[in-house]
CSV table of C-alpha atoms in Angstrom, one decimal:
chain,number,residue,atom,x,y,z
U,1,UNK,CA,104.4,129.8,90.7
U,2,UNK,CA,108.0,128.4,91.7
U,3,UNK,CA,107.3,129.0,95.5
U,4,UNK,CA,103.8,127.4,95.3
U,5,UNK,CA,105.3,124.3,93.8
U,6,UNK,CA,108.0,124.1,96.1
U,7,UNK,CA,105.5,124.0,98.9
U,8,UNK,CA,103.4,121.4,97.4
U,9,UNK,CA,106.4,119.3,96.9
U,10,UNK,CA,107.5,119.7,100.4
U,11,UNK,CA,103.9,118.7,101.7
U,12,UNK,CA,103.9,115.3,99.8
U,13,UNK,CA,106.0,113.5,102.3
U,14,UNK,CA,103.8,115.2,105.0
U,15,UNK,CA,100.7,114.0,103.4
U,16,UNK,CA,102.0,110.4,102.7
U,17,UNK,CA,102.9,110.2,106.5
U,18,UNK,CA,99.3,110.9,107.4
U,19,UNK,CA,97.9,108.6,105.0
U,20,UNK,CA,100.2,105.7,106.1
U,21,UNK,CA,99.9,106.5,109.7
U,22,UNK,CA,96.0,106.5,109.6
U,23,UNK,CA,95.8,103.3,107.7
U,24,UNK,CA,98.6,101.5,109.8
U,25,UNK,CA,96.5,102.3,113.0
U,26,UNK,CA,93.6,100.8,111.5
U,27,UNK,CA,95.3,97.7,110.4
U,28,UNK,CA,96.6,97.1,114.0
U,29,UNK,CA,92.9,96.5,114.9
U,30,UNK,CA,91.9,94.4,111.9
U,31,UNK,CA,91.1,91.0,112.9
U,32,UNK,CA,92.4,87.9,110.5
U,33,UNK,CA,95.9,88.9,110.3
U,34,UNK,CA,98.5,86.7,108.6
U,35,UNK,CA,99.5,85.0,111.6
U,36,UNK,CA,95.7,84.1,112.7
U,37,UNK,CA,95.2,83.0,108.8
U,38,UNK,CA,98.4,80.6,109.1
U,39,UNK,CA,97.4,79.3,112.6
U,40,UNK,CA,93.7,78.8,110.8
U,41,UNK,CA,95.2,76.6,108.2
U,42,UNK,CA,97.3,74.7,110.8
U,43,UNK,CA,94.3,74.0,112.8
U,44,UNK,CA,92.4,73.0,109.7
U,45,UNK,CA,90.0,75.5,109.8
U,46,UNK,CA,88.9,77.8,106.7
U,47,UNK,CA,90.0,81.5,106.5
U,48,UNK,CA,86.3,82.7,105.9
U,49,UNK,CA,83.1,82.9,107.9
U,50,UNK,CA,82.7,82.1,111.4
U,51,UNK,CA,85.8,80.1,111.7
U,52,UNK,CA,88.3,82.7,110.6
U,53,UNK,CA,86.3,85.2,113.1
U,54,UNK,CA,86.9,82.7,116.0
U,55,UNK,CA,90.6,82.3,115.1
U,56,UNK,CA,91.0,86.0,114.7
U,57,UNK,CA,89.8,87.0,118.0
U,58,UNK,CA,92.3,87.4,120.8
U,59,UNK,CA,92.3,86.1,124.3
U,60,UNK,CA,92.7,88.8,127.2
U,61,UNK,CA,96.0,87.3,127.6
U,62,UNK,CA,97.3,88.5,124.6
U,63,UNK,CA,97.5,85.1,123.1
U,64,UNK,CA,95.6,84.3,120.0
U,65,UNK,CA,92.6,81.9,120.2
U,66,UNK,CA,93.9,79.9,117.3
U,67,UNK,CA,97.0,79.2,119.0
U,68,UNK,CA,95.3,77.0,121.6
U,69,UNK,CA,96.7,73.6,121.1
U,70,UNK,CA,99.6,75.2,118.9
U,71,UNK,CA,103.1,74.8,119.9
U,72,UNK,CA,104.1,78.3,121.4
U,73,UNK,CA,107.4,78.0,119.6
U,74,UNK,CA,105.5,77.8,116.2
U,75,UNK,CA,103.4,80.8,117.1
U,76,UNK,CA,106.6,83.0,117.8
U,77,UNK,CA,108.0,81.7,114.6
U,78,UNK,CA,105.2,82.9,112.6
U,79,UNK,CA,105.3,86.4,114.4
U,80,UNK,CA,108.9,86.6,113.6
U,81,UNK,CA,108.4,85.5,110.0
U,82,UNK,CA,105.5,88.1,109.5
U,83,UNK,CA,107.6,90.6,111.5
U,84,UNK,CA,105.1,90.9,114.2
U,85,UNK,CA,107.7,90.2,117.0
U,86,UNK,CA,108.5,94.1,117.2
U,87,UNK,CA,106.3,96.7,119.0
U,88,UNK,CA,103.8,98.6,116.5
U,89,UNK,CA,105.9,101.9,116.6
U,90,UNK,CA,109.0,100.2,115.7
U,91,UNK,CA,107.2,98.4,112.7
U,92,UNK,CA,105.7,101.6,111.5
U,93,UNK,CA,109.1,103.8,111.7
U,94,UNK,CA,111.1,101.0,109.9
U,95,UNK,CA,108.2,101.0,107.3
U,96,UNK,CA,108.5,104.8,106.8
U,97,UNK,CA,112.6,104.7,106.4
U,98,UNK,CA,112.3,101.5,103.7
U,99,UNK,CA,109.4,103.7,101.8
U,100,UNK,CA,111.7,106.8,101.7
U,101,UNK,CA,113.8,104.6,99.3
U,102,UNK,CA,110.8,102.9,97.8
U,103,UNK,CA,112.0,99.6,99.5
U,104,UNK,CA,108.3,98.1,100.2
U,105,UNK,CA,109.5,94.6,101.1
U,106,UNK,CA,108.3,91.4,100.2
U,107,UNK,CA,105.0,89.9,99.9
U,108,UNK,CA,103.9,87.4,102.6
U,109,UNK,CA,102.3,84.9,100.2
U,110,UNK,CA,104.1,85.2,96.8
U,111,UNK,CA,107.9,84.9,96.3
U,112,UNK,CA,108.4,88.4,94.9
U,113,UNK,CA,109.1,91.9,96.1
U,114,UNK,CA,106.3,94.3,96.2
U,115,UNK,CA,108.0,96.4,93.6
U,116,UNK,CA,108.1,93.5,91.4
U,117,UNK,CA,104.5,92.9,91.8
U,118,UNK,CA,103.6,96.7,91.2
U,119,UNK,CA,105.8,96.6,88.3
U,120,UNK,CA,104.2,93.7,86.7
U,121,UNK,CA,100.5,94.9,87.7
U,122,UNK,CA,100.9,98.7,86.7
U,123,UNK,CA,101.3,98.7,82.9
U,124,UNK,CA,97.7,97.0,82.9
U,125,UNK,CA,96.1,99.7,85.0
U,126,UNK,CA,97.9,102.3,83.4
U,127,UNK,CA,96.9,101.1,80.1
U,128,UNK,CA,93.0,100.9,81.1
U,129,UNK,CA,93.1,104.1,82.9
U,130,UNK,CA,94.9,106.0,80.1
U,131,UNK,CA,92.6,104.6,77.2
U,132,UNK,CA,89.5,105.2,79.2
U,133,UNK,CA,90.3,108.9,80.3
U,134,UNK,CA,91.2,109.6,76.7
U,135,UNK,CA,88.1,108.3,75.1
U,136,UNK,CA,86.1,109.9,77.9
U,137,UNK,CA,87.5,113.2,77.1
U,138,UNK,CA,87.3,113.0,73.4
U,139,UNK,CA,83.4,112.3,73.7
U,140,UNK,CA,82.5,114.1,76.9
U,141,UNK,CA,84.1,117.7,75.8
U,142,UNK,CA,82.4,118.0,72.3
U,143,UNK,CA,79.3,116.5,73.4
U,144,UNK,CA,79.2,118.8,76.4
U,145,UNK,CA,79.7,121.8,73.9
U,146,UNK,CA,77.2,120.7,71.3
U,147,UNK,CA,74.7,120.3,74.3
U,148,UNK,CA,75.2,123.7,75.4
U,149,UNK,CA,75.1,125.2,72.1
U,150,UNK,CA,71.7,123.4,71.7
U,151,UNK,CA,70.4,123.8,75.2
U,152,UNK,CA,66.7,123.0,75.2
U,153,UNK,CA,66.8,121.5,72.0
U,154,UNK,CA,65.5,117.8,71.1
U,155,UNK,CA,69.0,116.9,70.7
U,156,UNK,CA,69.8,118.0,74.2
U,157,UNK,CA,67.0,116.1,75.4
U,158,UNK,CA,67.7,112.8,74.0
U,159,UNK,CA,71.5,112.9,74.8
U,160,UNK,CA,70.6,114.0,78.4
U,161,UNK,CA,68.4,110.8,78.5
U,162,UNK,CA,71.4,108.8,77.5
U,163,UNK,CA,73.9,110.3,79.7
U,164,UNK,CA,71.4,109.8,82.7
U,165,UNK,CA,71.1,106.1,81.7
U,166,UNK,CA,74.7,105.7,81.5
U,167,UNK,CA,75.3,107.4,84.8
U,168,UNK,CA,72.6,105.3,86.7
U,169,UNK,CA,73.9,101.9,85.4
U,170,UNK,CA,76.3,100.2,87.6
U,171,UNK,CA,79.6,99.6,86.1
U,172,UNK,CA,79.8,96.2,87.2
U,173,UNK,CA,76.2,95.4,85.8
U,174,UNK,CA,77.2,97.2,82.4
U,175,UNK,CA,80.4,94.8,82.5
U,176,UNK,CA,78.2,91.5,83.2
U,177,UNK,CA,76.1,92.7,80.2
U,178,UNK,CA,78.7,93.0,77.6
U,179,UNK,CA,80.1,89.6,78.8
U,180,UNK,CA,76.8,88.0,78.2
U,181,UNK,CA,76.5,89.7,74.9
U,182,UNK,CA,79.7,89.9,73.1
U,183,UNK,CA,82.1,87.4,75.3
U,184,UNK,CA,80.5,84.1,74.7
U,185,UNK,CA,78.2,84.3,77.6
U,186,UNK,CA,74.9,83.7,75.7
U,187,UNK,CA,75.0,85.3,72.3
U,188,UNK,CA,78.0,86.2,70.6
U,189,UNK,CA,81.7,85.2,71.0
U,190,UNK,CA,83.4,88.2,69.4
U,191,UNK,CA,85.8,89.3,72.3
U,192,UNK,CA,87.8,87.3,75.0
U,193,UNK,CA,86.4,86.9,78.2
U,194,UNK,CA,89.6,87.4,80.3
U,195,UNK,CA,93.1,88.6,80.3
U,196,UNK,CA,94.7,91.6,78.4
U,197,UNK,CA,96.5,89.2,75.9
U,198,UNK,CA,96.2,85.7,74.2
U,199,UNK,CA,98.0,82.9,75.3
U,200,UNK,CA,100.4,83.0,72.2
U,201,UNK,CA,100.9,86.6,72.3
U,202,UNK,CA,104.6,86.3,71.9
U,203,UNK,CA,104.3,84.1,68.8
U,204,UNK,CA,102.3,87.0,67.1
U,205,UNK,CA,103.8,89.5,64.7
U,206,UNK,CA,104.0,93.3,65.6
U,207,UNK,CA,100.8,94.2,64.0
U,208,UNK,CA,99.3,90.8,65.5
U,209,UNK,CA,100.2,91.9,69.2
U,210,UNK,CA,98.8,95.4,68.7
U,211,UNK,CA,95.4,93.8,67.2
U,212,UNK,CA,95.3,91.1,70.0
U,213,UNK,CA,95.9,93.8,72.6
U,214,UNK,CA,93.2,96.2,71.4
U,215,UNK,CA,90.9,92.9,70.9
U,216,UNK,CA,91.2,92.1,74.9
U,217,UNK,CA,91.1,95.8,75.9
U,218,UNK,CA,87.8,96.7,74.2
U,219,UNK,CA,85.2,95.6,76.6
U,220,UNK,CA,87.0,96.8,79.8
U,221,UNK,CA,87.4,99.9,78.4
U,222,UNK,CA,84.0,100.5,76.8
U,223,UNK,CA,82.6,99.8,80.4
U,224,UNK,CA,84.8,102.1,82.1
U,225,UNK,CA,83.9,105.1,79.2
U,226,UNK,CA,80.0,104.4,80.0
U,227,UNK,CA,80.7,104.6,83.8
U,228,UNK,CA,82.5,107.8,83.6
U,229,UNK,CA,81.8,110.1,80.7
U,230,UNK,CA,78.3,111.3,82.2
U,231,UNK,CA,79.6,113.5,84.8
U,232,UNK,CA,82.4,115.0,82.5
U,233,UNK,CA,79.7,115.7,79.9
U,234,UNK,CA,77.2,117.7,82.1
U,235,UNK,CA,80.4,119.5,83.7
U,236,UNK,CA,81.1,120.8,80.2
U,237,UNK,CA,77.6,121.7,79.4
U,238,UNK,CA,77.2,123.7,82.4
U,239,UNK,CA,80.5,125.5,82.4
U,240,UNK,CA,79.7,126.5,78.8
U,241,UNK,CA,76.3,127.4,79.5
U,242,UNK,CA,77.6,129.7,82.5
U,243,UNK,CA,80.4,131.4,80.3
U,244,UNK,CA,77.9,132.0,77.2
U,245,UNK,CA,75.7,134.1,79.5
U,246,UNK,CA,78.6,136.5,80.6
U,247,UNK,CA,79.1,140.1,79.4
U,248,UNK,CA,82.2,139.7,77.4
U,249,UNK,CA,80.2,136.8,75.1
U,250,UNK,CA,77.7,139.8,74.3
U,251,UNK,CA,80.7,142.1,73.5
U,252,UNK,CA,82.2,139.7,71.3
U,253,UNK,CA,79.0,139.0,69.4
U,254,UNK,CA,78.4,142.8,69.1
U,255,UNK,CA,81.9,143.3,67.3
U,256,UNK,CA,80.6,141.0,64.7
U,257,UNK,CA,82.6,137.8,65.6
U,258,UNK,CA,81.1,134.3,64.4
U,259,UNK,CA,79.5,132.1,66.7
U,260,UNK,CA,82.5,129.8,66.0
U,261,UNK,CA,85.1,132.3,66.9
U,262,UNK,CA,83.0,133.5,70.2
U,263,UNK,CA,82.8,129.8,71.2
U,264,UNK,CA,86.4,128.6,70.7
U,265,UNK,CA,88.1,132.0,70.8
U,266,UNK,CA,86.8,133.4,73.9
U,267,UNK,CA,84.3,130.9,75.8
U,268,UNK,CA,86.5,127.7,75.3
U,269,UNK,CA,89.6,128.9,77.3
U,270,UNK,CA,87.3,130.1,80.5
U,271,UNK,CA,84.7,127.3,80.2
U,272,UNK,CA,87.5,124.6,80.1
U,273,UNK,CA,89.2,125.5,83.5
U,274,UNK,CA,86.9,123.5,85.6
U,275,UNK,CA,87.3,120.5,83.4
U,276,UNK,CA,90.9,120.7,83.5
U,277,UNK,CA,90.9,120.9,87.2
U,278,UNK,CA,89.1,117.5,87.2
U,279,UNK,CA,91.3,115.6,85.1
U,280,UNK,CA,93.5,114.4,87.9
U,281,UNK,CA,90.5,112.9,89.7
U,282,UNK,CA,89.3,111.3,86.3
U,283,UNK,CA,92.6,109.9,85.8
U,284,UNK,CA,92.7,108.4,89.2
U,285,UNK,CA,89.2,107.3,89.2
U,286,UNK,CA,89.9,105.4,86.1
U,287,UNK,CA,93.4,104.2,87.4
U,288,UNK,CA,92.4,102.9,90.6
U,289,UNK,CA,88.6,103.1,91.7
U,290,UNK,CA,87.2,102.3,88.5
U,291,UNK,CA,89.2,99.8,87.4
U,292,UNK,CA,89.0,97.6,90.6
U,293,UNK,CA,85.7,96.1,89.7
U,294,UNK,CA,86.6,95.8,85.9
U,295,UNK,CA,90.1,94.1,86.7
U,296,UNK,CA,88.0,91.7,89.0
U,297,UNK,CA,85.4,90.9,86.3
U,298,UNK,CA,87.6,90.5,83.3
U,299,UNK,CA,90.3,89.0,85.1
U,300,UNK,CA,92.8,91.6,84.4
U,301,UNK,CA,96.0,91.6,86.9
U,302,UNK,CA,96.2,95.3,87.4
U,303,UNK,CA,97.3,97.2,90.7
U,304,UNK,CA,93.4,97.2,91.6
U,305,UNK,CA,93.0,93.5,91.9
U,306,UNK,CA,96.5,93.2,93.5
U,307,UNK,CA,95.4,95.5,96.1
U,308,UNK,CA,92.0,93.7,96.4
U,309,UNK,CA,93.7,90.2,96.8
U,310,UNK,CA,96.3,91.8,99.5
U,311,UNK,CA,93.3,93.0,101.7
U,312,UNK,CA,91.6,89.6,101.3
U,313,UNK,CA,94.6,87.6,102.5
U,314,UNK,CA,96.2,90.5,104.8
U,315,UNK,CA,99.3,90.8,102.9
U,316,UNK,CA,100.3,93.9,104.3
U,317,UNK,CA,103.6,94.6,102.4
U,318,UNK,CA,101.4,94.8,99.4
U,319,UNK,CA,98.7,96.8,100.8
U,320,UNK,CA,100.8,99.4,102.0
U,321,UNK,CA,103.1,99.3,99.0
U,322,UNK,CA,100.1,99.9,96.8
U,323,UNK,CA,98.4,102.4,99.1
U,324,UNK,CA,101.8,104.3,99.2
U,325,UNK,CA,101.9,104.4,95.2
U,326,UNK,CA,98.4,105.5,94.9
U,327,UNK,CA,98.9,108.1,97.2
U,328,UNK,CA,102.2,109.4,95.6
U,329,UNK,CA,100.4,109.5,92.1
U,330,UNK,CA,97.3,111.3,93.2
U,331,UNK,CA,99.4,114.2,94.8
U,332,UNK,CA,101.6,114.5,92.0
U,333,UNK,CA,98.6,114.4,89.5
U,334,UNK,CA,96.8,117.2,91.8
U,335,UNK,CA,100.1,119.3,91.4
U,336,UNK,CA,100.1,118.9,87.8
U,337,UNK,CA,96.3,120.0,87.7
U,338,UNK,CA,97.2,123.3,89.6
U,339,UNK,CA,100.1,124.0,87.2
U,340,UNK,CA,98.1,123.3,84.0
U,341,UNK,CA,95.3,125.4,85.7
U,342,UNK,CA,97.8,128.4,85.7
U,343,UNK,CA,98.9,127.7,82.0
U,344,UNK,CA,95.5,127.9,80.8
U,345,UNK,CA,94.3,131.3,82.6
U,346,UNK,CA,97.3,133.2,83.8
U,347,UNK,CA,95.1,135.3,85.9
U,348,UNK,CA,95.0,132.5,88.6
U,349,UNK,CA,97.7,132.7,90.9
U,350,UNK,CA,98.0,130.1,93.4
U,351,UNK,CA,101.1,131.9,95.4
U,352,UNK,CA,98.6,135.1,96.2
U,353,UNK,CA,96.1,132.7,98.0
């Protein structure tokens, strides 16, 4: 296992290099960069719609169309300011050198470094992701086991209906529904509409801060749980049903073991392998993919919202910085999943593959 872990650790830099290279190449062809947007503002044009499209288009001579009528010194100054005065390959390898020491540079539009921005936003995304993942597992695993044991019963039927409804409703639609119903939209004003804490949070007592935090996080977490527990529930159920039909289960029952001993002493360990293997993807989904729309709708300043804003404004240091962090966390979580896989079932040997 030690050699396997070492190989995976050595593959992390290679994988990150590929991720950054592909996205860097794509970015070079994306219209509407920071220079174009600044020129658009200089010429009194908006940064969206047909005007931005026209500004972002380049002439065959290599000059920006938005630079027509703009002093050439200003264009060169903007290119130097945003780092576009050097060839693309020079910028790419400089980025790799800086990223090796976690130096992501400074945001184009915010007077903060990328590390500062990520440090400010990461606790929000981690908070949402961890709570949502924890609650999803606490609901989905017992529910999936119960559905497997009661396969075909009325309980299985109506819970399957509820699971299908939860999976079919888009997350953003359910979030809007909760806001309208419980956040002062039309009916009740039980929960706050935006933010993770109240304006007077620093003045509250310790218990008051804890209560205020959970008050704000309730609706976002419920939304993420509803959108994420369906697949894990059905995965747990199908895993247990598959194991219950195997020979070792019949042998254990023939020896006189109780159904609880068979289920949790023998079946549980084998059936949970697939569930454990899906933990990193579930956590990544909750941390980044699932939290994106939730952070936007509930105005939560997390990494998802930071990356979304950076894409809209073409804030390249923030885009690549968050991309690097997302990729690194994903690779580390995947490695942790494989290690857990081996701990749960010692028969699994990744080095022999």
